[in-house]
XYZ file of N, CA and C in Angstrom:
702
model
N -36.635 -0.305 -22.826
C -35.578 0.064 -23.769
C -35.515 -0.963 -24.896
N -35.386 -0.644 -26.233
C -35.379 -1.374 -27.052
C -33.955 -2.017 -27.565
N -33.780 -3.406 -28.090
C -32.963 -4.314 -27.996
C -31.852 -3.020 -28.708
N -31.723 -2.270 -29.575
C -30.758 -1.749 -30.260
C -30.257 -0.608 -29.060
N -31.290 0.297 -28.477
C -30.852 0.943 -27.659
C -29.975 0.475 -26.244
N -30.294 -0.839 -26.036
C -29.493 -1.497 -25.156
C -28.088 -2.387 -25.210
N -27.611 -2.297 -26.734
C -26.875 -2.768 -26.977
C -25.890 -1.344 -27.450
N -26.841 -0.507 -27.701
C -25.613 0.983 -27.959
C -25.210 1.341 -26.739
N -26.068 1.392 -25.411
C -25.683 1.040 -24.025
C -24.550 0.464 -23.741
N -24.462 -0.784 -24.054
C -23.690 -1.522 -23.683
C -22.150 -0.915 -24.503
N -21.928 -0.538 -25.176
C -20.799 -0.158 -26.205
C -20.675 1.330 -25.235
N -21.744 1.938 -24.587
C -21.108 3.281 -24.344
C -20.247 2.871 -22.820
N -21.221 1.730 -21.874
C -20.627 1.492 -20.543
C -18.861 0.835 -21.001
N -18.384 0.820 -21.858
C -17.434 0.548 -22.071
C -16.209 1.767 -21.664
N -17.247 2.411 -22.702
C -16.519 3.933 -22.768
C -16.356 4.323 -21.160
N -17.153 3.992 -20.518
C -17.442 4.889 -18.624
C -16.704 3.995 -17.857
N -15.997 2.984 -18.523
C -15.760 1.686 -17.314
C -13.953 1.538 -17.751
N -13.527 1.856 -18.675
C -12.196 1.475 -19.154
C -11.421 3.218 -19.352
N -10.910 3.317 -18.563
C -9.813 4.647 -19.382
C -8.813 4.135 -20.398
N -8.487 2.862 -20.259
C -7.398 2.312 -21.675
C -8.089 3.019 -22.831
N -8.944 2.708 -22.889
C -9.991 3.131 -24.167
C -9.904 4.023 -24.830
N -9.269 4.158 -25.853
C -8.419 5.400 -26.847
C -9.488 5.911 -27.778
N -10.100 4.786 -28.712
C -10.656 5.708 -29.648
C -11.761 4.073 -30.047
N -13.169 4.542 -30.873
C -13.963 3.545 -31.179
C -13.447 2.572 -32.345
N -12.340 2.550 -32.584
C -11.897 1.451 -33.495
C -11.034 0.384 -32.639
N -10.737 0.262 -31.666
C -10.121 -0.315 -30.209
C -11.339 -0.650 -29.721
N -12.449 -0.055 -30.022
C -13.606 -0.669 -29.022
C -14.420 -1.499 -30.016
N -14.369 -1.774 -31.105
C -14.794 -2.520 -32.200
C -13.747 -4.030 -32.515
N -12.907 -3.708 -31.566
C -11.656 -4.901 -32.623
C -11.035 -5.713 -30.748
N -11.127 -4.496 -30.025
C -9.909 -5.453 -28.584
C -11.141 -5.495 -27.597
N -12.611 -5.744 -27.624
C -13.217 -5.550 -26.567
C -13.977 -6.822 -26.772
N -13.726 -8.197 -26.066
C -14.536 -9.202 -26.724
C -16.013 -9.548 -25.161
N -15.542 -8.659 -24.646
C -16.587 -8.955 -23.597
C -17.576 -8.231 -24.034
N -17.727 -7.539 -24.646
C -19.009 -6.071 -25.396
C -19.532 -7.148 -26.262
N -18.554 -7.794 -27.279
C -19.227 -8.540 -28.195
C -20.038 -9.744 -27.730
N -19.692 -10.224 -26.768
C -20.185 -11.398 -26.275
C -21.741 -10.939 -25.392
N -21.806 -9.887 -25.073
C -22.999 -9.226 -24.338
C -24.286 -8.618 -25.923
N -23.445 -8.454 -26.945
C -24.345 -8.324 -27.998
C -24.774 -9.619 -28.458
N -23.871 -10.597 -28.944
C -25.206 -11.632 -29.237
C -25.306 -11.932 -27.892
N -25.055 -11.972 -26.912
C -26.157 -12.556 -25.906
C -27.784 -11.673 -25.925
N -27.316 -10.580 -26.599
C -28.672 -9.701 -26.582
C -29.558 -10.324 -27.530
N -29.608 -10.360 -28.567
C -29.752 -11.228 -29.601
C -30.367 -12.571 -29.311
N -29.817 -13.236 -28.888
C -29.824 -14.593 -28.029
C -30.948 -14.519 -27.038
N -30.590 -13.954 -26.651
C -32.172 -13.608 -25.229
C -33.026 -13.192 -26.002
N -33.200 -12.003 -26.629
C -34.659 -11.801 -26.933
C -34.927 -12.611 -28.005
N -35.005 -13.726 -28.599
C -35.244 -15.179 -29.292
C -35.398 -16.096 -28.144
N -34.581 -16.222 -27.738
C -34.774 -17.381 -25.922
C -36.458 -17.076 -25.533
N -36.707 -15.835 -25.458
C -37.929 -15.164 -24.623
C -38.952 -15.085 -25.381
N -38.809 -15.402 -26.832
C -40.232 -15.972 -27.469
C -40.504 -17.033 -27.993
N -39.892 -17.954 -27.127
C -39.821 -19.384 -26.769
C -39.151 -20.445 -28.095
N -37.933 -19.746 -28.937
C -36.878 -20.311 -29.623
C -36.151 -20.960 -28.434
N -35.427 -22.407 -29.150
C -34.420 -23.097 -28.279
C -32.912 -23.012 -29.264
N -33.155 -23.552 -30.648
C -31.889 -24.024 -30.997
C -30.789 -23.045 -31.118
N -31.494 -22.042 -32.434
C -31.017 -20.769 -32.653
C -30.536 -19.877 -31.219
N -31.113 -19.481 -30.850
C -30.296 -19.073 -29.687
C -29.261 -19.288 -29.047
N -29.261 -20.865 -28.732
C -27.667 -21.942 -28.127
C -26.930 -21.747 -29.310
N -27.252 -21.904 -30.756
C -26.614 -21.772 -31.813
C -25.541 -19.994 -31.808
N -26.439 -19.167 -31.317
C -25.823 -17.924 -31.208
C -24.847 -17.731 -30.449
N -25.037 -18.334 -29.122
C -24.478 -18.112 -28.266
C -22.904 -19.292 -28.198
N -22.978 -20.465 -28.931
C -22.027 -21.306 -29.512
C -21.060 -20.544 -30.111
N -21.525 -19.831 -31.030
C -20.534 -18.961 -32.222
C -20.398 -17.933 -31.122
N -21.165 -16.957 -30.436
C -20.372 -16.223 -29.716
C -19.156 -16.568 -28.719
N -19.432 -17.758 -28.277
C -18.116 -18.599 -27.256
C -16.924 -18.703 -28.186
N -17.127 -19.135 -29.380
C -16.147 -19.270 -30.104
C -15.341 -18.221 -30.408
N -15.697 -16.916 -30.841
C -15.447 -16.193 -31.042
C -15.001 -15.275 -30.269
N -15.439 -15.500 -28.516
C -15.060 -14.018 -27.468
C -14.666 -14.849 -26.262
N -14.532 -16.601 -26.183
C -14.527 -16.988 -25.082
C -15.118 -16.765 -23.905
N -16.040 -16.669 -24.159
C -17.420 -15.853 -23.329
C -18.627 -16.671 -23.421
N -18.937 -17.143 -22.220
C -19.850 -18.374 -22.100
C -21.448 -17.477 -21.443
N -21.949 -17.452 -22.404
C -23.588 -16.736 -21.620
C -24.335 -17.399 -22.337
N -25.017 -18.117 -21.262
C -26.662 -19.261 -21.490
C -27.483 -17.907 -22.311
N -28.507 -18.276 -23.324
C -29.242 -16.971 -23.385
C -30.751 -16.896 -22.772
N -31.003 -17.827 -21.728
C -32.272 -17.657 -21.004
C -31.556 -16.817 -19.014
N -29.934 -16.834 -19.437
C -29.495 -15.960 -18.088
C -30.116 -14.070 -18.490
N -30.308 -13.751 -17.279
C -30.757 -12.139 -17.461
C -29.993 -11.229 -16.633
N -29.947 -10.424 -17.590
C -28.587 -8.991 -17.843
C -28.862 -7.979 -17.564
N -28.282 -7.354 -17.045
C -29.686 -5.609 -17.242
C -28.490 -4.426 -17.810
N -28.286 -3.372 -17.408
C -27.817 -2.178 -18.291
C -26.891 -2.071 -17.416
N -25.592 -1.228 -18.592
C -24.353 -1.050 -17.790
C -23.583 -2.407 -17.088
N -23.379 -3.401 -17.655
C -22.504 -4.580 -17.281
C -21.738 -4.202 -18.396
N -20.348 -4.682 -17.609
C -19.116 -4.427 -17.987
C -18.390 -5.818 -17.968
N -18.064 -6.369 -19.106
C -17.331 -7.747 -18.908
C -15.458 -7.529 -19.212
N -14.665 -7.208 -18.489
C -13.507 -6.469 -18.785
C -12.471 -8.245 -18.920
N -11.781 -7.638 -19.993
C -10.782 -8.757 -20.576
C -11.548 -9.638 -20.991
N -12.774 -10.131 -20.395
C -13.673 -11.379 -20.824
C -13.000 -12.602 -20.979
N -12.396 -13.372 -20.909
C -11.382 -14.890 -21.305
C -12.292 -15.441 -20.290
N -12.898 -16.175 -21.104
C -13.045 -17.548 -19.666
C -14.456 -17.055 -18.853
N -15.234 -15.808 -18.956
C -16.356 -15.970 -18.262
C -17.623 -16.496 -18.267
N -17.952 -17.127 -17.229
C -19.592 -18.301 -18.114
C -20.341 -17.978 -17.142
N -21.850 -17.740 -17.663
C -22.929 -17.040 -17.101
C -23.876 -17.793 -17.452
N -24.400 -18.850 -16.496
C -25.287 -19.908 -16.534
C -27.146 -19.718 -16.735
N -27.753 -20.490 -17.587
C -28.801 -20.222 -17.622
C -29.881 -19.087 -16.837
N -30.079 -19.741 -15.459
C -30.766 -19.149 -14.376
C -30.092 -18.067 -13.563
N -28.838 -17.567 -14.068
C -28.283 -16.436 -13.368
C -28.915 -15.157 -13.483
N -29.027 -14.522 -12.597
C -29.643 -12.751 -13.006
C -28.385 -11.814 -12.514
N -27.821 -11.146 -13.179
C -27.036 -9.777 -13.235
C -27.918 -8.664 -13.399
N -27.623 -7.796 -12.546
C -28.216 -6.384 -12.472
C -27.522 -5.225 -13.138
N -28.003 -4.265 -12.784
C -27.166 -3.056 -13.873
C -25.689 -2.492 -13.148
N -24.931 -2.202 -14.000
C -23.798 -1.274 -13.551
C -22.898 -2.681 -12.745
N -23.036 -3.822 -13.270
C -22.134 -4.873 -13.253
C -20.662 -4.884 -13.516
N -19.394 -5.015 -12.728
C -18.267 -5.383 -13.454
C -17.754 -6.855 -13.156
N -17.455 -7.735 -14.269
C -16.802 -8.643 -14.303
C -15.979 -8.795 -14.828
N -15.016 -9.565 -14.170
C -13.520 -9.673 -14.562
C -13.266 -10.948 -15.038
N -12.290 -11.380 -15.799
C -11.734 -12.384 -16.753
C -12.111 -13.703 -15.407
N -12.376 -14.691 -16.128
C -12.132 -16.012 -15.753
C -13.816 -16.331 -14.713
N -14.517 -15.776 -14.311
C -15.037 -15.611 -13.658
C -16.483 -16.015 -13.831
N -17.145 -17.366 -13.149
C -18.107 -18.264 -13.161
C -19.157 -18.114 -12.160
N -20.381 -17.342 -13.137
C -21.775 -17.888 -12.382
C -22.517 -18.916 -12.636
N -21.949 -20.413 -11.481
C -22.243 -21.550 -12.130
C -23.632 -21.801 -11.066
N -23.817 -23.180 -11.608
C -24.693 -24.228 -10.725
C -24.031 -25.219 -10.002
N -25.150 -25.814 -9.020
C -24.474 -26.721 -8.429
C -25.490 -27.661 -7.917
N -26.837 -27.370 -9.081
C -27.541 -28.549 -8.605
C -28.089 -29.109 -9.831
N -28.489 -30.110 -10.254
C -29.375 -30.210 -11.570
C -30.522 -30.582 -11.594
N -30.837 -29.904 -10.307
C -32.643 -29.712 -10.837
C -33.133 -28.879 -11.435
N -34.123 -28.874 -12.010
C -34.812 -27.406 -12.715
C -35.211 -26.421 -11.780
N -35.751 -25.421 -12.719
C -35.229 -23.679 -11.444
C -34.447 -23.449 -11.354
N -34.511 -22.412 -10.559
C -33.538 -21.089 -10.100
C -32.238 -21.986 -9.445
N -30.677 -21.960 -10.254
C -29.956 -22.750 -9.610
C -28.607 -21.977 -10.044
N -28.908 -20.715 -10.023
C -27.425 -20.030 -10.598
C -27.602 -18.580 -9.502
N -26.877 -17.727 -9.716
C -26.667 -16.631 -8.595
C -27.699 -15.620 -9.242
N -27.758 -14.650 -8.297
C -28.578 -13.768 -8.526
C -27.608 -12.608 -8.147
N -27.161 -11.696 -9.140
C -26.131 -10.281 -8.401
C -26.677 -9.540 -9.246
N -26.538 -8.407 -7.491
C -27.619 -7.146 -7.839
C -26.924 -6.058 -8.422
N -27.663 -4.732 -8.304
C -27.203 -3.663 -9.017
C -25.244 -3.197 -8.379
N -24.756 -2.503 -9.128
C -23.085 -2.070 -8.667
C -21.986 -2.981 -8.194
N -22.190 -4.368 -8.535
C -21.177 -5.121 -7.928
C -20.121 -5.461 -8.747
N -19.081 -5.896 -8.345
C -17.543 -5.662 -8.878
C -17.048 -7.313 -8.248
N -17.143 -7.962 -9.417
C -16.599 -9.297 -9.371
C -15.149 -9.718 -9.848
N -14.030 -9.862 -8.949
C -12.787 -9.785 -9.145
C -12.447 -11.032 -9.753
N -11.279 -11.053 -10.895
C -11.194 -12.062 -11.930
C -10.511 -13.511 -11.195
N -11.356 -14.491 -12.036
C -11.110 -15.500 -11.208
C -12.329 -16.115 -10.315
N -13.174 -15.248 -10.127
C -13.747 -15.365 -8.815
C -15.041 -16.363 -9.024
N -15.575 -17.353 -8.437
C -16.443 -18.284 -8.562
C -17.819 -18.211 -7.531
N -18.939 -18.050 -8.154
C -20.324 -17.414 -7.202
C -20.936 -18.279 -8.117
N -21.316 -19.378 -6.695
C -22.162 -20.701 -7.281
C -23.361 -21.137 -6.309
N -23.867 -21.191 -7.189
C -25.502 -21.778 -6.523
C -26.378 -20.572 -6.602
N -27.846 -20.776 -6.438
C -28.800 -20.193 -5.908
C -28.824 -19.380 -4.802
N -27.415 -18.289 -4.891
C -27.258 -17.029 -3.651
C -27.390 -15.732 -4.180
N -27.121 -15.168 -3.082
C -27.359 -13.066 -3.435
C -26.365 -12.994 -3.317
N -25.653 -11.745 -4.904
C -24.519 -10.827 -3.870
C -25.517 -9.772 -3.913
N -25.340 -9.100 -2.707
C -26.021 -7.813 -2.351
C -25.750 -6.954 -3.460
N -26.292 -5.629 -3.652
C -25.904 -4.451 -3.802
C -24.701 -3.827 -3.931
N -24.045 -3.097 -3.887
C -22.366 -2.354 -4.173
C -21.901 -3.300 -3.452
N -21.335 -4.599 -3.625
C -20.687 -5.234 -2.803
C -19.299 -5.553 -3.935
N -18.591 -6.323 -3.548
C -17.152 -6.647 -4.202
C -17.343 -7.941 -3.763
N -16.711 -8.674 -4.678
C -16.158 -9.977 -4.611
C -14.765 -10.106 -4.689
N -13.452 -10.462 -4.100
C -12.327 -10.315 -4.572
C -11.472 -11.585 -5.253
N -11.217 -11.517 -5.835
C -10.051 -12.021 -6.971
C -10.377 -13.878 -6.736
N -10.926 -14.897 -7.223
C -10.148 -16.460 -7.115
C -10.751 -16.823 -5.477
N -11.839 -15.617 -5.361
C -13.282 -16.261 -4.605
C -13.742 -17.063 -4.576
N -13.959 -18.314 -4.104
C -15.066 -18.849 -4.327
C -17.056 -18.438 -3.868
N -17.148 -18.354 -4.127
C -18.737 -17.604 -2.920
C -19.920 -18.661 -3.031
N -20.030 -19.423 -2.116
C -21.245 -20.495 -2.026
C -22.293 -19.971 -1.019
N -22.022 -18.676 -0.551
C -23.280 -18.155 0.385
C -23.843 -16.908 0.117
N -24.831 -16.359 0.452
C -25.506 -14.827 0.040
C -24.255 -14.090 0.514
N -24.249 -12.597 0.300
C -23.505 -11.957 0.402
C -24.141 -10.652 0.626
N -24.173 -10.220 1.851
C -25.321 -9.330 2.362
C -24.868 -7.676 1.013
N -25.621 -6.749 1.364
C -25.475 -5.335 0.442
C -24.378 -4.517 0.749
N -23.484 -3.928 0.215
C -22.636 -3.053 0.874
C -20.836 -3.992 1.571
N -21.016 -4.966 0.872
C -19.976 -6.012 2.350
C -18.996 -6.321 0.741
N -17.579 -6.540 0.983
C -16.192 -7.295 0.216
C -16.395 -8.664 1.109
N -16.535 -9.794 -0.111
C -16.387 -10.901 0.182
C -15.012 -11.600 -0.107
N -14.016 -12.008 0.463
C -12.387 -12.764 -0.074
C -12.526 -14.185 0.457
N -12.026 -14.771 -0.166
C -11.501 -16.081 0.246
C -12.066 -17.669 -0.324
N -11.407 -18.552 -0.065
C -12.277 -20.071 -0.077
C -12.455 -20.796 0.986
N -13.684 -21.206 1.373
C -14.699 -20.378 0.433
C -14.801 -18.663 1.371
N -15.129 -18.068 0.098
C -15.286 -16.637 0.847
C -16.170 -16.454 2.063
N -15.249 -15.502 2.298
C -16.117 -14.930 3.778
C -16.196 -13.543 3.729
N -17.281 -13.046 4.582
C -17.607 -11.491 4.484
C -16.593 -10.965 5.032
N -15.372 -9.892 4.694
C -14.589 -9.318 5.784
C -14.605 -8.409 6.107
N -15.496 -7.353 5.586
C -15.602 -5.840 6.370
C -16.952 -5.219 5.450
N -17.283 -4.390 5.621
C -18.093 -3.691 5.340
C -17.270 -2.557 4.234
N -17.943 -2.079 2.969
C -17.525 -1.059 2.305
C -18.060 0.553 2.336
N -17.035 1.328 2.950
C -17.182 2.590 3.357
C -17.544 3.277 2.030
N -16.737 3.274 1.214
C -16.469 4.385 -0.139
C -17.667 2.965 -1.144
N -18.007 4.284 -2.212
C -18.622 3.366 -3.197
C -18.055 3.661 -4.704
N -16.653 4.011 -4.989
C -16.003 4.749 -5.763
C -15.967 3.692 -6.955
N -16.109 3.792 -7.991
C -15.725 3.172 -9.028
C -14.770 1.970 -9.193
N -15.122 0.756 -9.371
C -13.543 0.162 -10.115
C -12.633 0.038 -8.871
N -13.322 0.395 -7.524
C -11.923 0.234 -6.634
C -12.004 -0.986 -5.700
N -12.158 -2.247 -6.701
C -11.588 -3.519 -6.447
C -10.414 -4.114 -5.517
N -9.766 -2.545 -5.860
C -8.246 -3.397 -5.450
C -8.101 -2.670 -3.570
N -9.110 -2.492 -3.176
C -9.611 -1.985 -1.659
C -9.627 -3.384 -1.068
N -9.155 -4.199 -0.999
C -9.616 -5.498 0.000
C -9.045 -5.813 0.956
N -9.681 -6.339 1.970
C -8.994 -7.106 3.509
C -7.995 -7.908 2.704
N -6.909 -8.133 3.236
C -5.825 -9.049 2.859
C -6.055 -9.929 4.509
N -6.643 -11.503 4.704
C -6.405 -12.002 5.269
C -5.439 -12.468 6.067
N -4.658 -13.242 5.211
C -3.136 -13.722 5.571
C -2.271 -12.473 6.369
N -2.109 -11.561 5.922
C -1.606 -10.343 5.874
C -1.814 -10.004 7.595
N -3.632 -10.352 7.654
C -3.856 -9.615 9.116
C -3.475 -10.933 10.319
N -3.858 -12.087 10.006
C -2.784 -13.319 10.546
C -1.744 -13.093 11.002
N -0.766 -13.164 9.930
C 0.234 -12.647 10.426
C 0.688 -11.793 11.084
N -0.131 -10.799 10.794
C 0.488 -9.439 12.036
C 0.006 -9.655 12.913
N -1.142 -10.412 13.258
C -1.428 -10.358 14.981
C -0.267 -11.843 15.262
N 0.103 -12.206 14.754
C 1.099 -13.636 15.239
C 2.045 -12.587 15.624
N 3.101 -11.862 14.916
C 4.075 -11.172 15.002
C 3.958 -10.350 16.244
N 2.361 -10.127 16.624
C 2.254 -8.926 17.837
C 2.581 -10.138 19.203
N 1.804 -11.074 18.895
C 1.754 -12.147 20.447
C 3.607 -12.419 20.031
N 4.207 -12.754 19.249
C 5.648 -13.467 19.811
C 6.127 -11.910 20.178
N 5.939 -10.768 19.779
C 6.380 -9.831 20.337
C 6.529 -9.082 21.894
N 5.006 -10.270 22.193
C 4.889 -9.716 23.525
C 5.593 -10.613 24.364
N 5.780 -12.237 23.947
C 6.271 -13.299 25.033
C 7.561 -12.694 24.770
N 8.135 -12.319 23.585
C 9.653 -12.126 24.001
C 10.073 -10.731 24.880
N 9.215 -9.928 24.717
C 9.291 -8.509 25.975
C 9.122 -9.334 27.212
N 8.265 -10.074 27.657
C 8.207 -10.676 28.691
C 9.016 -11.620 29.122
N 9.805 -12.110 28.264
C 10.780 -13.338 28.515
C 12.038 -12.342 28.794
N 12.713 -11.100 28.267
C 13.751 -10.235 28.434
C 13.452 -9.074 29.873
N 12.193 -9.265 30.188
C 11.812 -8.301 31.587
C 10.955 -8.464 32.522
N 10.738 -10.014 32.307
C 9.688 -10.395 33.360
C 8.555 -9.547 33.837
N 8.146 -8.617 32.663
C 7.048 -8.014 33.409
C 5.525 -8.431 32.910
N 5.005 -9.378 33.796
C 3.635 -9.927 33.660
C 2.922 -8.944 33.452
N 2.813 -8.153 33.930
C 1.873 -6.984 34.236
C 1.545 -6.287 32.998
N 2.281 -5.868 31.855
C 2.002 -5.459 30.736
C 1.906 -6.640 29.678
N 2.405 -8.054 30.100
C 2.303 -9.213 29.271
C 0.846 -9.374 29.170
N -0.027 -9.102 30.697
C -1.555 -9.665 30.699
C -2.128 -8.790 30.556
N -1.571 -7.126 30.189
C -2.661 -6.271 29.226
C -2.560 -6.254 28.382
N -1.077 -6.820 27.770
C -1.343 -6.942 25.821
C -2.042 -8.425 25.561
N -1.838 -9.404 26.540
C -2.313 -10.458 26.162
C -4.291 -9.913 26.033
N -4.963 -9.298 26.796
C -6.341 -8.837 26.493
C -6.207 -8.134 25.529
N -5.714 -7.348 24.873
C -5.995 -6.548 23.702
C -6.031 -7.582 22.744
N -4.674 -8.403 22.372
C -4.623 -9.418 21.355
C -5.842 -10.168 21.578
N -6.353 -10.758 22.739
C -7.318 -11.792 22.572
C -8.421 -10.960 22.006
N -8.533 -9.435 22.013
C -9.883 -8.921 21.382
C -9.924 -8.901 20.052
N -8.720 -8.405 19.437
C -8.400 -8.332 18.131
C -8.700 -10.086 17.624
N -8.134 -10.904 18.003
C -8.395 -12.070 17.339
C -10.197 -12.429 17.619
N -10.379 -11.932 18.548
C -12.079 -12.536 18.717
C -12.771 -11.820 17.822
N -12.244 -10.824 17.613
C -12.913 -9.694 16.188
C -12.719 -10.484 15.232
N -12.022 -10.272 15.165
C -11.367 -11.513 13.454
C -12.517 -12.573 13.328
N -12.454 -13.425 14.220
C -12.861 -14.385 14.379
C -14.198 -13.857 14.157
N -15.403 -13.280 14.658
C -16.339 -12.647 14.300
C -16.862 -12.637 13.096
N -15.643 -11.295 12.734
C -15.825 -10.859 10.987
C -15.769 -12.156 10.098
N -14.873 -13.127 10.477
C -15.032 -14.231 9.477
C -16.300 -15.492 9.172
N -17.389 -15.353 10.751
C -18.385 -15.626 10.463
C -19.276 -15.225 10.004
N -19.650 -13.587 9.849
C -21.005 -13.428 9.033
C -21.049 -13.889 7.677
């Protein structure tokens, strides 16, 4: 695809990724993540016939201008969506795949300074929740999610919602529906309710002395938490 056709691309995945999106004079003036993906286009294909200054130079004025931090030797592919854009930086050696969403604030950094491959690699359909930090030389899989003020320092198998600091895998994703980010394990949330289930059971047992259903809810709870416990290691 040629650099113009991939940048009219990029202006249409706008159109497929935002319903706010009223009319193309809103998508010319309030969309600074589109702009920041055009000179990065720009920027890369100069990077790739072995220009240095001009390029950082492009990509300088584009920061300035969209708050949008993209190295131009990082690689992009079709259909990335940078929504709100404030604050996102996309490090040299990073690779993004197609049909990308990223959300405001949100860093594919490094964490080593040697030369090479030292930034993330995320594949095709993934949905990076704002805030969210995916550092080092890892995979996110395939349709996977990242959720919100993530940190992610490990691969992230295909198909899996990663939450937390540092994130952990917490379930597997059934649906592959658009934009539906806001689908996530709430940790704390499930904590708490299994706490609320065990004082529920010592106090049935403390008002009726009956062991007997105390030491079959006490096995259910211990399964539910050994699950947990599970899910939070892969």
């Amino acid at each position: 695809m040629s650099l113009l056709a991939t940048i009219l691309d990029d202006f249409r995945t706008v159109k497929r990724n935002d319903p706010a999106l009223k009319n193309n004079f809103e998508l010319l003036f309030n969309y600074p993540g589109v702009w920041a993906l055009v000179f990065y286009r720009f920027a890369n294909a100069l990077y790739r016939r072995g220009l240095r200054f001009l390029p950082r130079l492009i990509s300088a004025v584009a920061q300035f201008l969209t708050t949008v931090d993209i190295h131009p030797g990082a690689t992009i592919g079709r259909g990335v969506f940078i929504d709100h854009a404030t604050g996102v930086v996309i490090g040299e050696t990073a690779v993004v795949g197609d049909n990308v969403v990223i959300y405001q604030q949100v860093t594919l950094g490094g964490v080593s300074l040697s030369k090479g491959k030292r930034h993330p690699t995320v594949e095709d359909n993934v949905i990076i929740g704002a805030g969210a930090k995916v550092l080092g030389n890892i995979t996110i899989g395939r349709d996977s999610k990242i959720g919100a003020n993530s940190v992610v320092i490990k691969d992230v198998p295909p198909g899996c919602t990663a939450v937390g600091v540092p994130a952990r895998v917490a379930q597997r994703i059934d649906g592959k529906a658009p934009l539906s980010h806001n689908i996530m394990p709430d940790i704390n949330k499930e904590v708490f309710e299994y706490l609320l289930k065990r004082i529920a059971v010592l106090e049935h047992t403390l008002k009726t002395g009956d062991l007997e259903t105390m030491e079959k809810s006490d096995q259910e709870l211990d399964q539910i938490y050994r699950d947990f416990i599970e899910a939070m290691r892969k």
